[in-house]
Tab-separated table of C-alpha atoms in Angstrom:
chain	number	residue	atom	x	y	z
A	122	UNK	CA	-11.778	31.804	7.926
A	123	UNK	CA	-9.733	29.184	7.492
A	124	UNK	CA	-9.528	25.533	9.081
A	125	UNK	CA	-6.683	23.068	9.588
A	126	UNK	CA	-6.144	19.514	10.427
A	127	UNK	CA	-2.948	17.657	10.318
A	128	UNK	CA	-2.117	14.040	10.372
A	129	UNK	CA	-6.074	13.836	9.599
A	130	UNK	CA	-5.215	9.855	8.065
A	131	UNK	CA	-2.654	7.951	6.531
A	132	UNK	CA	-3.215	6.581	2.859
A	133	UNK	CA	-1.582	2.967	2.706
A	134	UNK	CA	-2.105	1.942	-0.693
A	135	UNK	CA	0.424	0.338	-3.434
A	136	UNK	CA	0.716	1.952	-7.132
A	137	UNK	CA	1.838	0.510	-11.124
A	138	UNK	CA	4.930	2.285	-12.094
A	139	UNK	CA	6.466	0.970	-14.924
A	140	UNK	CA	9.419	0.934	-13.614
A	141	UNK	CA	9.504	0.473	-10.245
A	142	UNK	CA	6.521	-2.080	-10.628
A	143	UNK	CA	4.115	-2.204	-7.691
A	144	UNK	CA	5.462	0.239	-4.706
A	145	UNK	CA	4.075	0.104	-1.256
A	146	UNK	CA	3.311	3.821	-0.235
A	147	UNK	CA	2.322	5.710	2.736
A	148	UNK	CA	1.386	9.404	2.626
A	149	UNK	CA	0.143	12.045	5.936
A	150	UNK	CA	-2.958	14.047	5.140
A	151	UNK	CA	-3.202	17.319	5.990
A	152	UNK	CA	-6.396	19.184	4.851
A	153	UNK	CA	-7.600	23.315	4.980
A	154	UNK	CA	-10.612	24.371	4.417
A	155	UNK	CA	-11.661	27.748	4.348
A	156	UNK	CA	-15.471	29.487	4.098
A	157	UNK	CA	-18.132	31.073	6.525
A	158	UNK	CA	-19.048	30.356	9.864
A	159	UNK	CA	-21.738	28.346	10.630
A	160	UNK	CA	-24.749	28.721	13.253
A	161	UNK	CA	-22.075	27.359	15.890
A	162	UNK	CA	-19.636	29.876	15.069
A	163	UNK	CA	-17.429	27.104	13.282
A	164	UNK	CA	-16.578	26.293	9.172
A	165	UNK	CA	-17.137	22.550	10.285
A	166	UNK	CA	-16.310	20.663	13.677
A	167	UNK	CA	-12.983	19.171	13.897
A	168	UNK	CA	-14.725	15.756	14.678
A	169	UNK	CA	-16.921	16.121	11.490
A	170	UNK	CA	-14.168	16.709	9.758
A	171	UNK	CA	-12.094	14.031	10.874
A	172	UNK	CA	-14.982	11.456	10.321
A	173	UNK	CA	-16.548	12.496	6.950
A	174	UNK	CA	-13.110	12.930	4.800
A	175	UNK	CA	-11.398	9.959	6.573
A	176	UNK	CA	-14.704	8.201	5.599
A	177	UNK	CA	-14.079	9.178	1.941
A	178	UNK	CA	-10.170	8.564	2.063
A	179	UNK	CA	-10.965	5.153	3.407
A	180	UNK	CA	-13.647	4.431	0.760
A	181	UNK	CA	-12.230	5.367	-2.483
A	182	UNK	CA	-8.000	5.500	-2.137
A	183	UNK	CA	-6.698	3.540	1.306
A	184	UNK	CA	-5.953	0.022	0.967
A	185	UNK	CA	-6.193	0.091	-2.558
A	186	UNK	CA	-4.056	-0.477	-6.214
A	187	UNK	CA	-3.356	3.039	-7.355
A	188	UNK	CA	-3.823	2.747	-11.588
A	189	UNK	CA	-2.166	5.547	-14.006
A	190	UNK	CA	-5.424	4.817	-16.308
A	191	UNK	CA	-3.443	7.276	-18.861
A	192	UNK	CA	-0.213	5.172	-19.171
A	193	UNK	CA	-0.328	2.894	-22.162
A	194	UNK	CA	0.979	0.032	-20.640
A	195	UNK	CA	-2.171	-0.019	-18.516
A	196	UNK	CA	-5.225	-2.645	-19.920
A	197	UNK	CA	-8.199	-2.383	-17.610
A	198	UNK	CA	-11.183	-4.844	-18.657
A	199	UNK	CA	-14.263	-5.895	-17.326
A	200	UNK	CA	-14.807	-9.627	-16.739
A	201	UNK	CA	-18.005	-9.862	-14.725
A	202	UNK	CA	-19.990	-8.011	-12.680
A	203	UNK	CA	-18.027	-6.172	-9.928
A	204	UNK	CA	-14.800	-7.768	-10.844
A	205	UNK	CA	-12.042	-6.817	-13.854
A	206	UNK	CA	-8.520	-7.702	-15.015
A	207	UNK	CA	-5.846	-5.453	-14.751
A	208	UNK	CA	-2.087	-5.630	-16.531
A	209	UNK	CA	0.670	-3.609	-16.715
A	210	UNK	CA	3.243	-4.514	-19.579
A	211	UNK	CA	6.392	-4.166	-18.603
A	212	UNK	CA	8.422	-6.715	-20.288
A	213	UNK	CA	9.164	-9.901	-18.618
A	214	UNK	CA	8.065	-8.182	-15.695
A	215	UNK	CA	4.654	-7.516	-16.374
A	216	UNK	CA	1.814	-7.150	-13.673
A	217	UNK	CA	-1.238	-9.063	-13.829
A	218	UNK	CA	-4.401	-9.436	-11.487
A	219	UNK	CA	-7.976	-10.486	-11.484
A	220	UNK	CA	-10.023	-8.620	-8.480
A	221	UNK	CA	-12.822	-6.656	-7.386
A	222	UNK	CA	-13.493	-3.746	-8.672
A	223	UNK	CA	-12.810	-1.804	-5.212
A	224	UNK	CA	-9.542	-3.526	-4.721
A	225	UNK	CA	-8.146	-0.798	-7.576
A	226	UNK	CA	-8.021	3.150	-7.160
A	227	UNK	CA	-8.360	4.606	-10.864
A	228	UNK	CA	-6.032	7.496	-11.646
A	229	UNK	CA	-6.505	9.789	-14.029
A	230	UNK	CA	-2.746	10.103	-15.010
A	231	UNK	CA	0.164	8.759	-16.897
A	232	UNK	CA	1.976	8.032	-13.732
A	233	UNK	CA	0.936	7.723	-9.960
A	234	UNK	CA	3.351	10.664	-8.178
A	235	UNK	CA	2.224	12.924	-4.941
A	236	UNK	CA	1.058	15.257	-6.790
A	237	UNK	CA	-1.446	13.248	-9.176
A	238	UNK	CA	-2.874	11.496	-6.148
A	239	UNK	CA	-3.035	14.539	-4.146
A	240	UNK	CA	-5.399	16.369	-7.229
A	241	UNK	CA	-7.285	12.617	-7.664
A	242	UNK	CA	-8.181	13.029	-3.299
A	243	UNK	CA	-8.893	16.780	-4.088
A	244	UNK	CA	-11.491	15.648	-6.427
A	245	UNK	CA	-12.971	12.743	-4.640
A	246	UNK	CA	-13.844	15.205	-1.108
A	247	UNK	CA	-14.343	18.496	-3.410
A	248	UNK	CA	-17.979	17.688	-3.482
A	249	UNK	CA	-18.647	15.777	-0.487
A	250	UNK	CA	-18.130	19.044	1.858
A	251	UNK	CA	-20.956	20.677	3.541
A	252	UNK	CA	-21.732	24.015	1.388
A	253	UNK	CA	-20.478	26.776	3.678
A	254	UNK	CA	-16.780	24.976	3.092
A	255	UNK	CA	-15.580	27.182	0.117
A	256	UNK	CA	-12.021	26.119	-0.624
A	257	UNK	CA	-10.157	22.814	0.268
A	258	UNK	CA	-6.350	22.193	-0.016
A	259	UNK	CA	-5.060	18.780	0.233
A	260	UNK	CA	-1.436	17.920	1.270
A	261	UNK	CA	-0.079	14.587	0.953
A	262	UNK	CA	3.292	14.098	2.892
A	263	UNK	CA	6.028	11.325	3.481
A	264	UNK	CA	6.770	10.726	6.962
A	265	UNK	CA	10.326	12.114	7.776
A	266	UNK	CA	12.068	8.503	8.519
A	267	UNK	CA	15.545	8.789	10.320
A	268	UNK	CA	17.323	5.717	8.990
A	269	UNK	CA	16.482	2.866	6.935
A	270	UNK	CA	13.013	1.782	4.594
A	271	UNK	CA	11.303	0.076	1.973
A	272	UNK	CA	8.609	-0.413	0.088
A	273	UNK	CA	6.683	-3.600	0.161
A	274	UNK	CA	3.188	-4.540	-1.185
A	275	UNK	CA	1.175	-7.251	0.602
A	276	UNK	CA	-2.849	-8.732	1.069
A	277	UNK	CA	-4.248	-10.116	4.404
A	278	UNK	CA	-6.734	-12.817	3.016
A	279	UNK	CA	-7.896	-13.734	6.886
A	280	UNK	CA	-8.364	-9.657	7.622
A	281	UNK	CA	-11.593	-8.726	7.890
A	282	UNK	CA	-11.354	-5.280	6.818
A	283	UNK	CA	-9.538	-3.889	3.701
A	284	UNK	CA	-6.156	-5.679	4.484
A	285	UNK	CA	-7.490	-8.340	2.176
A	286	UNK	CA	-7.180	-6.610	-0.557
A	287	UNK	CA	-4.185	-8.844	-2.586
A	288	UNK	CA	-2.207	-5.305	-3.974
A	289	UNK	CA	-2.178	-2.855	-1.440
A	290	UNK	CA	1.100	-1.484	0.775
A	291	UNK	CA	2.899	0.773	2.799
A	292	UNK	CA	6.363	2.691	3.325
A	293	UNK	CA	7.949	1.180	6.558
A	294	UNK	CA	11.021	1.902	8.574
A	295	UNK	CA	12.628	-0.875	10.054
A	296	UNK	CA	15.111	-0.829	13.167
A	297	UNK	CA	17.476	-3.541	13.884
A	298	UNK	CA	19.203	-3.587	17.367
A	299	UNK	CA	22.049	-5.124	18.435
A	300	UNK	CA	22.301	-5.071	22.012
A	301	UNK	CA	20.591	-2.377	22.249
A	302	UNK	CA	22.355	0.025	19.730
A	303	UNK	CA	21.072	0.470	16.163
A	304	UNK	CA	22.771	-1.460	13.706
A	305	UNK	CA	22.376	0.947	10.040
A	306	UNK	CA	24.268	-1.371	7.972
A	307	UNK	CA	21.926	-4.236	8.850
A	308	UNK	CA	18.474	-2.082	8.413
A	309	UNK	CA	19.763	-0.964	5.080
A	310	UNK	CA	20.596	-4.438	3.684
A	311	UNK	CA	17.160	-5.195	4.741
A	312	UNK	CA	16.022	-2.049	2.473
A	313	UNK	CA	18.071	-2.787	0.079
A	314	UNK	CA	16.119	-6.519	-0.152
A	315	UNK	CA	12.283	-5.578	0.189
A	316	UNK	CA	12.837	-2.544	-1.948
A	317	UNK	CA	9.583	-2.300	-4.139
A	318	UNK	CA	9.163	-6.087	-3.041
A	319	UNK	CA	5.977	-8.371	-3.335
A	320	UNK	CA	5.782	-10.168	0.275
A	321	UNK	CA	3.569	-13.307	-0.714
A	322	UNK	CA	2.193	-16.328	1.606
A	323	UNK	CA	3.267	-19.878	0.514
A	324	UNK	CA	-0.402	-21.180	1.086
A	325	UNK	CA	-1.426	-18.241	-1.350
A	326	UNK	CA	0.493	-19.767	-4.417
A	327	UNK	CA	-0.819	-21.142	-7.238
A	328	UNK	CA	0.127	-21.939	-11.046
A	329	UNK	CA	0.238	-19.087	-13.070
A	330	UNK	CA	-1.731	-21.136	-15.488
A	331	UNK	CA	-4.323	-21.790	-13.644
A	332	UNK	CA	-4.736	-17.829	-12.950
A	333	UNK	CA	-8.412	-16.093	-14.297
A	334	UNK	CA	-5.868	-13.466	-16.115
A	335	UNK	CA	-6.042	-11.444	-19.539
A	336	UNK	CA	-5.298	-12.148	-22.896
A	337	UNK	CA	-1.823	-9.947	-21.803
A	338	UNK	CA	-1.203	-12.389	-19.240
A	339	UNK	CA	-0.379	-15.793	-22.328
A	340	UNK	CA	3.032	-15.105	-21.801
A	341	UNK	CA	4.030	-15.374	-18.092
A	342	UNK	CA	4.666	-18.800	-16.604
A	343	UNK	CA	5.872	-20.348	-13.328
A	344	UNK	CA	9.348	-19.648	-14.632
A	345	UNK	CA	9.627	-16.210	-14.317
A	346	UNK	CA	6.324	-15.516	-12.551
A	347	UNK	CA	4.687	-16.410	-9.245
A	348	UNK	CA	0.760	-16.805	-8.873
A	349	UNK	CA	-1.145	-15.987	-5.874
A	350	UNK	CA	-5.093	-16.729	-5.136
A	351	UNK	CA	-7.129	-16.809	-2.481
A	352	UNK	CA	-10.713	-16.107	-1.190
A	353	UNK	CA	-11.782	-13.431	1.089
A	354	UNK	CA	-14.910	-12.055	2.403
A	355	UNK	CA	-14.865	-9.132	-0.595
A	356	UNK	CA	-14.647	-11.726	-2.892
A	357	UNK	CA	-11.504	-13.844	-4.769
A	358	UNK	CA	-8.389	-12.316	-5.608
A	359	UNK	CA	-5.259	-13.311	-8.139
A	360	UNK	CA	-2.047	-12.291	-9.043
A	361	UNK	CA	0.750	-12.819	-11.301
A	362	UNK	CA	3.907	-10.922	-10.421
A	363	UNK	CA	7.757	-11.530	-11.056
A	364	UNK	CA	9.572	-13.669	-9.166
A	365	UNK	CA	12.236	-11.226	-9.264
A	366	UNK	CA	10.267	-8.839	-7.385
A	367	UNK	CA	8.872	-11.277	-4.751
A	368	UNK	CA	9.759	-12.858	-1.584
A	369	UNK	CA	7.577	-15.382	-0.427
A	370	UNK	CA	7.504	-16.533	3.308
A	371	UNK	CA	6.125	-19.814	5.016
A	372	UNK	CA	3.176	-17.857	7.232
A	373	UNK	CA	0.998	-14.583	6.097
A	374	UNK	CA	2.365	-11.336	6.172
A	375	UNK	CA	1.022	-9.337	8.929
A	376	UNK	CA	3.591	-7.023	10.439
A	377	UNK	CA	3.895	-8.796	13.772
A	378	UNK	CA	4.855	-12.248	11.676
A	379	UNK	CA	7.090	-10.072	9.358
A	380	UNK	CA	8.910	-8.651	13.019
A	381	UNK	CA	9.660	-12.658	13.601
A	382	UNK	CA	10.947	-13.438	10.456
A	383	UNK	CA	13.023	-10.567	9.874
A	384	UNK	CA	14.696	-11.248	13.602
A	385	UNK	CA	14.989	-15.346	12.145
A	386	UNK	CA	16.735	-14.358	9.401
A	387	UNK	CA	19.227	-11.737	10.674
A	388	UNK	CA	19.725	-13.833	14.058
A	389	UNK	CA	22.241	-16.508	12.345
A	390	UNK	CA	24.390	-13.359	11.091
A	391	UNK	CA	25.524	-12.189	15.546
A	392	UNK	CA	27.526	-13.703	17.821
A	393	UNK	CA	25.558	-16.293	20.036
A	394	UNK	CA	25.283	-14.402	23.006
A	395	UNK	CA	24.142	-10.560	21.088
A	396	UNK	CA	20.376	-9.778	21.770
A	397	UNK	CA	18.508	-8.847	18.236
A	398	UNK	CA	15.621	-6.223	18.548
A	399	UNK	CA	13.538	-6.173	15.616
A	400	UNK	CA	11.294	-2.889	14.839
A	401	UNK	CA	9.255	-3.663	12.135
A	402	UNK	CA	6.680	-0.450	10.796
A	403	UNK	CA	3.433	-1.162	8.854
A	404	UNK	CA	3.224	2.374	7.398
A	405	UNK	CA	3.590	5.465	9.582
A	406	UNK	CA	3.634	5.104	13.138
A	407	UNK	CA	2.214	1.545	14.191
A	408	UNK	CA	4.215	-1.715	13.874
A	409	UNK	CA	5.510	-4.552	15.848
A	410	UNK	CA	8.304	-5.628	17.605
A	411	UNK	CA	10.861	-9.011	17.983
A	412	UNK	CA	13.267	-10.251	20.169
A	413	UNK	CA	15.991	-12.872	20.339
């Protein structure tokens, strides 16, 4: 006997790709299980189900820095307890931070694709299951988006929850209207811009210099990187990441703030009289929206 779910969770995490640098990601679970019935005539209740994996998902991979621990431009290293440095070399583009150890997802991989994270989820619920549960398959799926969007990577320092985490992202559509019809040229200039982008808070910067960074790290400065710190209730988080990768804004970067600024910025581009509708997605589904 076999048991579905679909559009169990949504994974919102960012990953290191050497060439893309850090992408904002958002991927659908879908989960079967298959083994014997139970004394309730059942393989596992739905809201069991729904509770203990998303439990696990949320734990170990959402809201967290996907690593390819195999790729050699990876350095992982201790610093103190519960924290660690992480860098990826890429050039004048490398990737630096200095978190908690629960602000990074390890992958056991060369590079972070659907199909390495979907085996690395596999593995983290495999064991987890109650015993009847015989077989698991894991899908991880891209929302089908009808238009425009990008990639951005992002940390809520005021969130209380895992938002705070400095590195961790989402795949968002965005819809810009024009009194009241959708304007695709506009929404894909904006995807164009915050492709693979680092969306940073001014009152987050600091010098690079002044960064608790790696021995890989020496070579970045304020001239061709940007520094972010800041405190949080899981603990203090930094980052060093290309300016040409970044855009940094005046407020934080919660998706109701990133709806205003977005309708700011493409405002000054109508007439005077058009009406701008702003649609701005945080991952799959939820968002917020802006008018002028």
């Amino acid at each position: 006997m076999k048991l579905f779910v679909k559009d169990l969770t949504v994974i919102d995490a960012s990953y290191l790709c050497a060439t893309r640098g850090m992408v904002g990601e958002s991927w659908i679970l879908d989960v079967v299980m298959s083994g014997e019935l139970n004394e309730m005539s059942m393989v596992l209740d739905f809201s069991r189900v729904k509770k203990q994996i998303k439990h696990l998902v949320d734990e170990y991979v959402d809201h967290r820095l996907l690593v390819p621990m195999r790729d050699p431009a990876v350095h992982l290293a201790t610093t103190k307890d519960g924290y660690s440095t992480l860098d990826i070399l890429r050039g004048e583009k490398g990737i630096h931070l200095h978190c908690p150890d629960e602000a990074y997802c390890l992958v056991d991989t060369d590079a972070i694709t659907v199909q390495t994270v979907t085996e690395h989820v596999y593995h983290v619920l495999k064991d987890q299951l109650p015993t009847n549960v015989q077989g698991l398959e894991i899908t991880l799926r891209h929302e089908n988006i009808d238009g425009a969007f990008y990639h951005y990577t992002h940390g809520l320092k005021k969130h209380d929850g895992n938002c705070q985490r400095i590195a961790h992202g989402h795949r968002s559509p965005i819809e810009l209207l024009v009194n009241g019809k959708r304007d695709a040229e506009r929404e894909q200039q904006w995807a164009q811009r915050w492709q693979d982008i680092y969306l940073g808070s001014a009152e987050d910067q600091a010098n690079v210099n002044d960064l608790t960074l790696s021995q890989h790290a020496q070579s970045v400065s304020d001239e061709t990187h940007y520094g972010f710190r800041y405190t949080a209730p899981q603990g203090e988080f930094e980052l060093a990441i290309a300016r040409t990768e970044t855009e940094i804004l005046d407020t934080d970067t919660t998706v109701e703030l990133l709806a205003g600024y977005i309708a700011q910025q493409v405002k000054p581009t109508l007439k005077g009289d058009d009406i701008l509708d702003v649609v701005a997605y945080e991952g799959v589904g939820k968002g917020a929206m802006a008018s002028l």
